[in-house]
PDB file of C-alpha atoms in Angstrom:
ATOM      1  CA  MET A   1     106.566 111.761 162.162  1.00 56.00           C
ATOM      2  CA  GLN A   2     108.203 114.969 161.154  1.00 69.00           C
ATOM      3  CA  MET A   3     111.008 116.499 163.044  1.00 82.00           C
ATOM      4  CA  THR A   4     112.475 120.012 164.050  1.00 83.00           C
ATOM      5  CA  PHE A   5     115.417 121.834 162.625  1.00 85.00           C
ATOM      6  CA  ASP A   6     117.537 121.012 165.789  1.00 81.00           C
ATOM      7  CA  GLU A   7     117.315 117.333 164.985  1.00 85.00           C
ATOM      8  CA  LEU A   8     119.276 117.883 161.460  1.00 88.00           C
ATOM      9  CA  PRO A   9     122.663 117.603 162.882  1.00 84.00           C
ATOM     10  CA  ARG A  10     122.128 114.104 164.270  1.00 87.00           C
ATOM     11  CA  LEU A  11     120.623 113.034 160.863  1.00 89.00           C
ATOM     12  CA  MET A  12     123.601 114.280 159.123  1.00 85.00           C
ATOM     13  CA  THR A  13     125.746 112.049 161.419  1.00 84.00           C
ATOM     14  CA  LEU A  14     124.319 108.959 160.250  1.00 84.00           C
ATOM     15  CA  MET A  15     125.751 109.670 156.887  1.00 83.00           C
ATOM     16  CA  THR A  16     129.638 108.865 156.586  1.00 74.00           C
ATOM     17  CA  GLY A  17     132.417 108.435 153.822  1.00 61.00           C
ATOM     18  CA  ASP A  18     135.213 110.122 152.253  1.00 52.00           C
ATOM     19  CA  GLU A  19     132.887 111.998 149.534  1.00 53.00           C
ATOM     20  CA  LYS A  20     130.430 113.464 151.783  1.00 51.00           C
ATOM     21  CA  HIS A  21     131.712 117.043 151.454  1.00 54.00           C
ATOM     22  CA  SER A  22     130.160 118.134 154.828  1.00 61.00           C
ATOM     23  CA  THR A  23     131.138 121.728 154.591  1.00 63.00           C
ATOM     24  CA  SER A  24     129.422 122.073 151.338  1.00 66.00           C
ATOM     25  CA  ALA A  25     126.540 120.334 152.870  1.00 70.00           C
ATOM     26  CA  THR A  26     126.340 122.520 155.982  1.00 81.00           C
ATOM     27  CA  SER A  27     126.227 125.883 153.893  1.00 87.00           C
ATOM     28  CA  THR A  28     122.977 124.803 152.487  1.00 90.00           C
ATOM     29  CA  LEU A  29     121.148 123.540 155.708  1.00 92.00           C
ATOM     30  CA  ASP A  30     119.291 126.484 156.672  1.00 94.00           C
ATOM     31  CA  VAL A  31     117.998 127.321 153.282  1.00 96.00           C
ATOM     32  CA  LEU A  32     117.055 123.823 152.617  1.00 96.00           C
ATOM     33  CA  TRP A  33     115.125 123.447 156.048  1.00 95.00           C
ATOM     34  CA  VAL A  34     113.342 126.906 155.429  1.00 97.00           C
ATOM     35  CA  LEU A  35     111.912 125.846 151.888  1.00 98.00           C
ATOM     36  CA  TYR A  36     110.994 122.390 153.054  1.00 96.00           C
ATOM     37  CA  SER A  37     109.291 123.400 156.447  1.00 95.00           C
ATOM     38  CA  ASP A  38     107.568 126.997 155.254  1.00 96.00           C
ATOM     39  CA  ILE A  39     107.751 127.434 151.670  1.00 97.00           C
ATOM     40  CA  LEU A  40     107.487 124.422 149.176  1.00 98.00           C
ATOM     41  CA  SER A  41     103.736 122.966 148.488  1.00 97.00           C
ATOM     42  CA  LEU A  42     104.747 119.215 148.747  1.00 96.00           C
ATOM     43  CA  ASP A  43     103.294 116.291 150.228  1.00 94.00           C
ATOM     44  CA  ALA A  44     105.458 113.210 151.455  1.00 93.00           C
ATOM     45  CA  GLU A  45     102.682 110.987 151.140  1.00 93.00           C
ATOM     46  CA  ASN A  46     102.348 111.985 147.453  1.00 94.00           C
ATOM     47  CA  PRO A  47     105.770 112.940 146.124  1.00 92.00           C
ATOM     48  CA  ASP A  48     104.710 112.719 142.592  1.00 92.00           C
ATOM     49  CA  ASP A  49     101.863 115.253 142.824  1.00 95.00           C
ATOM     50  CA  PRO A  50     101.738 117.086 139.274  1.00 94.00           C
ATOM     51  CA  GLU A  51     100.783 120.200 141.010  1.00 95.00           C
ATOM     52  CA  ARG A  52     103.500 120.068 143.576  1.00 97.00           C
ATOM     53  CA  ASP A  53     106.328 122.741 143.713  1.00 98.00           C
ATOM     54  CA  ARG A  54     109.438 121.457 142.088  1.00 97.00           C
ATOM     55  CA  PHE A  55     112.933 121.906 143.955  1.00 97.00           C
ATOM     56  CA  TYR A  56     116.057 121.405 142.091  1.00 96.00           C
ATOM     57  CA  LEU A  57     119.328 120.780 143.953  1.00 94.00           C
ATOM     58  CA  SER A  58     121.728 121.992 141.342  1.00 92.00           C
ATOM     59  CA  LYS A  59     124.515 122.364 143.783  1.00 85.00           C
ATOM     60  CA  GLY A  60     124.689 118.727 143.933  1.00 71.00           C
ATOM     61  CA  HIS A  61     127.852 118.433 145.851  1.00 73.00           C
ATOM     62  CA  GLY A  62     127.548 117.500 149.490  1.00 70.00           C
ATOM     63  CA  PRO A  63     123.847 116.352 149.461  1.00 86.00           C
ATOM     64  CA  MET A  64     123.882 115.473 153.060  1.00 88.00           C
ATOM     65  CA  ALA A  65     121.894 118.204 154.165  1.00 90.00           C
ATOM     66  CA  TYR A  66     119.260 117.732 151.177  1.00 92.00           C
ATOM     67  CA  TYR A  67     118.952 113.936 152.280  1.00 93.00           C
ATOM     68  CA  ALA A  68     118.782 114.948 156.134  1.00 92.00           C
ATOM     69  CA  VAL A  69     115.990 117.523 155.504  1.00 94.00           C
ATOM     70  CA  LEU A  70     114.100 115.188 153.064  1.00 95.00           C
ATOM     71  CA  ALA A  71     114.113 112.537 156.119  1.00 93.00           C
ATOM     72  CA  ALA A  72     113.033 115.099 158.633  1.00 93.00           C
ATOM     73  CA  ARG A  73     109.983 116.120 156.221  1.00 93.00           C
ATOM     74  CA  GLY A  74     109.148 112.257 156.033  1.00 93.00           C
ATOM     75  CA  PHE A  75     110.211 111.374 152.264  1.00 95.00           C
ATOM     76  CA  LEU A  76     113.225 109.419 153.344  1.00 93.00           C
ATOM     77  CA  THR A  77     114.134 107.222 156.569  1.00 89.00           C
ATOM     78  CA  PRO A  78     116.885 107.493 158.959  1.00 86.00           C
ATOM     79  CA  ASN A  79     117.834 103.769 157.956  1.00 87.00           C
ATOM     80  CA  GLU A  80     118.136 105.224 154.364  1.00 90.00           C
ATOM     81  CA  LEU A  81     120.414 107.903 155.516  1.00 91.00           C
ATOM     82  CA  ALA A  82     122.708 105.413 157.438  1.00 89.00           C
ATOM     83  CA  SER A  83     123.218 103.489 153.769  1.00 88.00           C
ATOM     84  CA  PHE A  84     124.600 106.738 152.438  1.00 88.00           C
ATOM     85  CA  GLY A  85     127.109 106.328 149.689  1.00 82.00           C
ATOM     86  CA  SER A  86     127.039 102.401 149.755  1.00 83.00           C
ATOM     87  CA  TYR A  87     126.748 100.119 146.609  1.00 85.00           C
ATOM     88  CA  ASP A  88     123.212  99.306 146.854  1.00 87.00           C
ATOM     89  CA  SER A  89     121.938 102.665 148.633  1.00 88.00           C
ATOM     90  CA  PRO A  90     119.420 105.218 146.990  1.00 90.00           C
ATOM     91  CA  LEU A  91     121.384 108.005 148.310  1.00 90.00           C
ATOM     92  CA  GLY A  92     124.674 108.485 146.132  1.00 85.00           C
ATOM     93  CA  ASN A  93     127.294 111.089 146.319  1.00 84.00           C
ATOM     94  CA  HIS A  94     125.076 112.815 144.198  1.00 85.00           C
ATOM     95  CA  PRO A  95     121.376 112.672 144.257  1.00 89.00           C
ATOM     96  CA  ASP A  96     119.327 110.741 141.688  1.00 90.00           C
ATOM     97  CA  ARG A  97     115.940 111.241 140.906  1.00 91.00           C
ATOM     98  CA  THR A  98     115.365 107.933 139.699  1.00 91.00           C
ATOM     99  CA  LEU A  99     116.388 106.214 143.084  1.00 92.00           C
ATOM    100  CA  ALA A 100     115.694 108.764 145.922  1.00 92.00           C
ATOM    101  CA  ARG A 101     112.206 109.558 147.005  1.00 92.00           C
ATOM    102  CA  GLY A 102     111.423 113.206 146.768  1.00 93.00           C
ATOM    103  CA  VAL A 103     114.397 114.165 144.745  1.00 94.00           C
ATOM    104  CA  ASP A 104     113.295 116.069 141.388  1.00 94.00           C
ATOM    105  CA  ILE A 105     116.546 116.050 139.347  1.00 91.00           C
ATOM    106  CA  GLY A 106     119.721 114.015 139.217  1.00 88.00           C
ATOM    107  CA  SER A 107     122.449 116.594 139.973  1.00 82.00           C
ATOM    108  CA  GLY A 108     126.134 117.031 140.455  1.00 73.00           C
ATOM    109  CA  SER A 109     127.311 118.147 137.067  1.00 74.00           C
ATOM    110  CA  LEU A 110     127.272 121.889 137.988  1.00 77.00           C
ATOM    111  CA  GLY A 111     125.769 124.349 135.944  1.00 79.00           C
ATOM    112  CA  HIS A 112     122.716 122.623 134.612  1.00 89.00           C
ATOM    113  CA  GLY A 113     120.086 123.168 137.398  1.00 93.00           C
ATOM    114  CA  LEU A 114     118.983 126.865 136.557  1.00 96.00           C
ATOM    115  CA  ALA A 115     118.535 125.776 132.883  1.00 95.00           C
ATOM    116  CA  LEU A 116     116.452 122.827 133.767  1.00 96.00           C
ATOM    117  CA  ALA A 117     114.564 124.959 136.284  1.00 97.00           C
ATOM    118  CA  ALA A 118     113.706 127.550 133.869  1.00 97.00           C
ATOM    119  CA  GLY A 119     112.489 124.870 131.274  1.00 97.00           C
ATOM    120  CA  THR A 120     110.151 123.522 133.995  1.00 98.00           C
ATOM    121  CA  ALA A 121     109.037 126.768 134.814  1.00 98.00           C
ATOM    122  CA  VAL A 122     108.071 127.384 131.029  1.00 98.00           C
ATOM    123  CA  ALA A 123     106.303 123.965 130.794  1.00 98.00           C
ATOM    124  CA  LEU A 124     104.327 124.420 133.913  1.00 97.00           C
ATOM    125  CA  ARG A 125     103.128 127.868 132.583  1.00 96.00           C
ATOM    126  CA  ILE A 126     101.915 126.275 129.443  1.00 97.00           C
ATOM    127  CA  GLN A 127     100.035 123.561 131.442  1.00 97.00           C
ATOM    128  CA  LYS A 128      98.530 126.435 133.453  1.00 96.00           C
ATOM    129  CA  SER A 129      99.742 124.829 136.623  1.00 97.00           C
ATOM    130  CA  ILE A 130      99.875 126.706 139.972  1.00 95.00           C
ATOM    131  CA  ALA A 131     103.128 124.739 140.702  1.00 97.00           C
ATOM    132  CA  ARG A 132     106.401 126.858 141.190  1.00 97.00           C
ATOM    133  CA  VAL A 133     109.914 125.990 140.623  1.00 98.00           C
ATOM    134  CA  PHE A 134     112.796 126.694 143.092  1.00 98.00           C
ATOM    135  CA  VAL A 135     116.499 125.980 142.258  1.00 97.00           C
ATOM    136  CA  LEU A 136     119.584 125.906 144.599  1.00 96.00           C
ATOM    137  CA  ILE A 137     122.775 127.184 142.998  1.00 94.00           C
ATOM    138  CA  GLY A 138     126.322 127.412 144.431  1.00 90.00           C
ATOM    139  CA  ASP A 139     128.207 130.574 144.022  1.00 90.00           C
ATOM    140  CA  ALA A 140     131.103 128.787 142.328  1.00 86.00           C
ATOM    141  CA  GLU A 141     128.637 127.259 139.952  1.00 87.00           C
ATOM    142  CA  LEU A 142     127.847 130.624 138.508  1.00 88.00           C
ATOM    143  CA  ASP A 143     131.276 130.633 136.545  1.00 84.00           C
ATOM    144  CA  GLU A 144     129.520 128.080 134.157  1.00 85.00           C
ATOM    145  CA  GLY A 145     128.425 129.963 131.158  1.00 85.00           C
ATOM    146  CA  SER A 146     124.996 127.886 130.767  1.00 90.00           C
ATOM    147  CA  ASN A 147     123.869 129.881 133.844  1.00 92.00           C
ATOM    148  CA  MET A 148     124.086 133.297 132.248  1.00 92.00           C
ATOM    149  CA  GLU A 149     122.192 132.019 129.297  1.00 94.00           C
ATOM    150  CA  ALA A 150     119.520 130.626 131.915  1.00 96.00           C
ATOM    151  CA  ILE A 151     119.508 134.147 133.518  1.00 96.00           C
ATOM    152  CA  GLN A 152     118.753 135.926 130.434  1.00 97.00           C
ATOM    153  CA  PHE A 153     116.041 133.366 129.149  1.00 97.00           C
ATOM    154  CA  ALA A 154     114.143 133.374 132.275  1.00 97.00           C
ATOM    155  CA  ALA A 155     113.752 137.152 132.361  1.00 97.00           C
ATOM    156  CA  ARG A 156     112.919 137.529 129.081  1.00 97.00           C
ATOM    157  CA  SER A 157     110.433 134.875 129.287  1.00 97.00           C
ATOM    158  CA  ASN A 158     108.838 136.692 132.541  1.00 97.00           C
ATOM    159  CA  LEU A 159     108.899 133.423 134.493  1.00 98.00           C
ATOM    160  CA  GLY A 160     107.447 134.682 137.585  1.00 97.00           C
ATOM    161  CA  ASN A 161     107.033 130.784 138.845  1.00 97.00           C
ATOM    162  CA  LEU A 162     110.761 130.601 139.030  1.00 98.00           C
ATOM    163  CA  THR A 163     112.934 131.396 142.075  1.00 98.00           C
ATOM    164  CA  ALA A 164     116.582 130.833 142.361  1.00 98.00           C
ATOM    165  CA  VAL A 165     118.574 130.776 145.594  1.00 97.00           C
ATOM    166  CA  VAL A 166     122.389 131.116 145.381  1.00 96.00           C
ATOM    167  CA  ILE A 167     124.354 129.964 148.452  1.00 93.00           C
ATOM    168  CA  ASP A 168     126.993 132.536 148.598  1.00 91.00           C
ATOM    169  CA  ASN A 169     130.057 131.259 150.832  1.00 85.00           C
ATOM    170  CA  ASP A 170     133.000 133.061 148.852  1.00 77.00           C
ATOM    171  CA  SER A 171     133.653 129.806 146.786  1.00 74.00           C
ATOM    172  CA  ALA A 172     133.299 131.553 143.420  1.00 72.00           C
ATOM    173  CA  GLY A 173     136.809 131.897 141.464  1.00 66.00           C
ATOM    174  CA  LEU A 174     135.867 134.814 139.466  1.00 70.00           C
ATOM    175  CA  GLY A 175     133.196 136.804 141.431  1.00 70.00           C
ATOM    176  CA  TRP A 176     131.175 139.480 139.973  1.00 75.00           C
ATOM    177  CA  PRO A 177     131.345 143.138 139.960  1.00 76.00           C
ATOM    178  CA  GLY A 178     128.749 144.667 142.300  1.00 82.00           C
ATOM    179  CA  GLY A 179     127.897 141.374 143.883  1.00 89.00           C
ATOM    180  CA  ILE A 180     125.776 138.221 142.835  1.00 93.00           C
ATOM    181  CA  ALA A 181     122.312 139.774 143.118  1.00 95.00           C
ATOM    182  CA  SER A 182     123.519 142.279 140.240  1.00 94.00           C
ATOM    183  CA  ARG A 183     124.339 139.636 137.705  1.00 93.00           C
ATOM    184  CA  PHE A 184     120.433 138.786 137.977  1.00 96.00           C
ATOM    185  CA  THR A 185     119.000 142.233 138.253  1.00 96.00           C
ATOM    186  CA  VAL A 186     120.802 143.580 135.382  1.00 95.00           C
ATOM    187  CA  GLU A 187     118.740 140.821 133.325  1.00 96.00           C
ATOM    188  CA  GLY A 188     115.380 141.903 134.909  1.00 96.00           C
ATOM    189  CA  TRP A 189     115.189 139.617 137.888  1.00 97.00           C
ATOM    190  CA  SER A 190     114.053 140.651 141.208  1.00 97.00           C
ATOM    191  CA  ALA A 191     116.386 139.977 144.097  1.00 97.00           C
ATOM    192  CA  SER A 192     116.886 139.637 147.721  1.00 97.00           C
ATOM    193  CA  ASP A 193     120.215 139.619 149.673  1.00 96.00           C
ATOM    194  CA  VAL A 194     120.020 137.684 153.114  1.00 97.00           C
ATOM    195  CA  ASP A 195     121.887 136.194 155.875  1.00 96.00           C
ATOM    196  CA  GLY A 196     121.830 132.411 154.815  1.00 95.00           C
ATOM    197  CA  ARG A 197     121.444 131.492 158.455  1.00 95.00           C
ATOM    198  CA  ASP A 198     118.561 133.786 159.392  1.00 97.00           C
ATOM    199  CA  HIS A 199     115.213 131.970 158.837  1.00 97.00           C
ATOM    200  CA  SER A 200     112.927 134.892 159.207  1.00 97.00           C
ATOM    201  CA  ALA A 201     114.832 136.842 156.677  1.00 97.00           C
ATOM    202  CA  LEU A 202     114.761 133.669 154.328  1.00 98.00           C
ATOM    203  CA  ARG A 203     111.253 133.186 154.635  1.00 97.00           C
ATOM    204  CA  GLN A 204     110.543 136.973 153.961  1.00 97.00           C
ATOM    205  CA  ALA A 205     112.741 136.742 150.797  1.00 97.00           C
ATOM    206  CA  PHE A 206     111.099 133.587 149.701  1.00 97.00           C
ATOM    207  CA  ARG A 207     107.555 135.010 150.023  1.00 96.00           C
ATOM    208  CA  LEU A 208     108.363 138.407 148.355  1.00 94.00           C
ATOM    209  CA  ASP A 209     105.934 138.924 145.539  1.00 91.00           C
ATOM    210  CA  HIS A 210     107.713 139.167 142.214  1.00 89.00           C
ATOM    211  CA  ALA A 211     104.674 138.997 140.005  1.00 83.00           C
ATOM    212  CA  ASP A 212     105.692 138.532 136.341  1.00 91.00           C
ATOM    213  CA  ARG A 213     109.524 137.877 136.484  1.00 96.00           C
ATOM    214  CA  PRO A 214     111.937 135.668 138.332  1.00 98.00           C
ATOM    215  CA  HIS A 215     113.278 136.099 141.557  1.00 98.00           C
ATOM    216  CA  VAL A 216     116.922 135.320 143.095  1.00 98.00           C
ATOM    217  CA  VAL A 217     117.449 134.953 146.711  1.00 98.00           C
ATOM    218  CA  VAL A 218     121.294 135.551 147.540  1.00 97.00           C
ATOM    219  CA  ALA A 219     121.968 133.675 150.694  1.00 96.00           C
ATOM    220  CA  HIS A 220     125.155 134.718 152.281  1.00 94.00           C
ATOM    221  CA  VAL A 221     126.910 132.049 154.648  1.00 92.00           C
ATOM    222  CA  GLU A 222     130.087 131.001 155.975  1.00 82.00           C
ATOM    223  CA  LYS A 223     131.408 127.530 155.543  1.00 61.00           C
ATOM    224  CA  LYS A 224     131.505 125.372 158.655  1.00 54.00           C
ATOM    225  CA  GLU A 225     132.053 121.918 159.704  1.00 49.00           C
ATOM    226  CA  SER A 226     129.140 119.752 160.586  1.00 44.00           C
TER     227      SER A 226
END
C-alpha cells in the first residue's frame, strides 16, 4: 500500500547509524516526493520496464530520504529500511543499483550523475524511447568540473528528455555569479528557480515544456534536522 508525504518522517526514523547524513537527506525530501508521486512514470510492480522514466540520485550522500520515498511508493519495505547500513542490508550508506530495488545508479562519488544522465538521455533518444531522465544534484557537487562538461554537452545535444534538479542549500564552497541557474542557462538550458519545499511550485517547474533543450530546476532549501 502506498503512503502519504506525512508518513515519510516515520519511515526515516527506522534508519539509524553514524553515517546517515540526516540533514543532507532532509534537504531532498520534498523534491523526491514530488518526483515520485506526481512526475516520474514508474511502476513498482515492474521496476525494470525499459520505457520507464529514469531517476539518478547523483547527490548520493544521505540517501535516507530516497529510501523512505521508495518505501512509500512500494519499491522497498519498512523492514528493509530498518536494516539500513547493516552488513547484509541492500540499503547502504550510498545507494547501489545492484542491491536496492528501484535504484537506477550507484552513487556517492560526487560529480558523476549528470554525465551519466546525459549519456542515458542520448541512448534513449537513439532508441526512440518516450522515457525521460531526471537527475538530482547537490549545489556543492557542481564544484566538480565534470558537471560543467555535462552541462555543455547536454545543451549542445538538445536533450529535451533530460531534467536536472539542483538542491541549493548554500553548501557550495565556490558558488556561481548570478546564481546556479545562470550556470545552465548560459549554455542553453531552460531553468526554473523555486522554493524546494513548495510542492505546487516544484510540480509546475517539472512539468514546464522545454521542447528540444534540457531543463534545470534549482530548488532552494534550508537544511534542517530530521
